[in-house]
Structure formats: C-alpha cells, structure tokens
Short mmCIF file of C-alpha atoms in Angstrom, two decimals:
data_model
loop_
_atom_site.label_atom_id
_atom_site.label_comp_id
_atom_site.label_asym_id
_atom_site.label_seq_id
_atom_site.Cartn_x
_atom_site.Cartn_y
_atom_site.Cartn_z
CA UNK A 1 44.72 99.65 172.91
CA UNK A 2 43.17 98.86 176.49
CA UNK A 3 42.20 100.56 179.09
CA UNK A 4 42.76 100.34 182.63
CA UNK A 5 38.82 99.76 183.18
CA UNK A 6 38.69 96.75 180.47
CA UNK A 7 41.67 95.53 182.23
CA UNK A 8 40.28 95.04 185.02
CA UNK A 9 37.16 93.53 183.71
CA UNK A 10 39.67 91.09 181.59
CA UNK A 11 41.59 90.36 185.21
CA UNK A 12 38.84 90.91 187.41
CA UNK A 13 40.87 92.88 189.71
CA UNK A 14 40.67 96.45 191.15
CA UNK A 15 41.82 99.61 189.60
CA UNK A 16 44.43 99.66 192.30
CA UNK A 17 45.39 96.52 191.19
CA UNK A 18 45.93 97.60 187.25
CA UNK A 19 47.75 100.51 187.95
CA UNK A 20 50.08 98.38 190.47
CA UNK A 21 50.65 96.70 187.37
CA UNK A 22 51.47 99.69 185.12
CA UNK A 23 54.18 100.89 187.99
CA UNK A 24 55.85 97.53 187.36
CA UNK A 25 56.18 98.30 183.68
CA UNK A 26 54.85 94.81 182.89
CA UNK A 27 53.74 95.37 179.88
CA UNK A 28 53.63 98.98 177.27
CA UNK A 29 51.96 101.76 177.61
CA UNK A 30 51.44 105.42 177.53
CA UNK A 31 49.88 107.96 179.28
CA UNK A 32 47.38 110.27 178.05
CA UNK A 33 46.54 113.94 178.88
CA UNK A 34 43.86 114.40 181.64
CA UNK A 35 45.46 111.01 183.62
CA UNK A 36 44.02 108.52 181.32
CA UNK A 37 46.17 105.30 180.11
CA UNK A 38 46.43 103.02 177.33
CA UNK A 39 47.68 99.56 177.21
CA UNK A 40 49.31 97.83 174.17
CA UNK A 41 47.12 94.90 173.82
CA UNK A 42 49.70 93.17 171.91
CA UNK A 43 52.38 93.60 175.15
CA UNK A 44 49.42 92.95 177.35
CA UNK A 45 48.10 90.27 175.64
CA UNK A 46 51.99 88.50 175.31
CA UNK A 47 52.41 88.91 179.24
CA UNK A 48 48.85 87.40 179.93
CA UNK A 49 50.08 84.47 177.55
CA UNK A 50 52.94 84.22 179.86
CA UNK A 51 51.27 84.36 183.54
CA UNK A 52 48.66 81.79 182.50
CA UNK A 53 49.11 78.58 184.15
CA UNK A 54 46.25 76.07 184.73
CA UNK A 55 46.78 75.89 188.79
CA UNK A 56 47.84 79.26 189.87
CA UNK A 57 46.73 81.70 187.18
CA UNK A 58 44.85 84.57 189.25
CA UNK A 59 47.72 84.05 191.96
CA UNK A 60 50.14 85.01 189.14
CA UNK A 61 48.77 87.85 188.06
CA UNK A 62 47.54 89.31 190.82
CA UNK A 63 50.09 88.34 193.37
CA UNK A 64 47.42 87.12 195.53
CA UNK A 65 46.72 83.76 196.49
CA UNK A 66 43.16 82.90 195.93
#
C-alpha cells in the first residue's frame, strides 16, 4: 500500500491535493485508526496508467493546467 505522503512525492502535489483525490474515490483505499490512509497501489497504480498522456499528464491528474 501507499501513503498519502509517497503520493504526493510520486505526483508531486500537495497533501491537499491527495486527499482531494481520495474524496473523489479515484482509486481504493481505506482508512486507518488515528486518521492515517492507505492506497491500493495496484488501483493507484491502474488509474495513474490511465491519466498518463504525453502532453497533458500533470494537468490530468491534478486538474491544474501547468
């Protein structure tokens, strides 16, 4: 599993940003006593797959045109 911190580091986006992401159910995962998260790398992994594109990657993700 991820977490939200090596998400970030993976999107290079803001922890904001990841959870954001987790609201929109994009991909699995559960949450942990004491707040914490953990993403299913194979989900995550699969929707990164599927938001790669050579000209507008980070705008995919992100939602924000770079």
């Amino acid at each position: 599993c991820y977490t939200v911190k090596e998400l970030q580091e993976i999107l290079g986006v803001s922890r904001p940003t990841v959870y954001s992401l987790l609201k929109k159910n994009e991909f699995r995962w559960v949450q942990l006593g004491g707040g914490k998260y953990r993403i299913s790398k194979k989900s995550f992994d699969e929707w990164l797959d599927q938001q790669l594109a050579p000209d507008d990657a980070q705008e995919k993700v992100t939602g924000l045109t770079v």
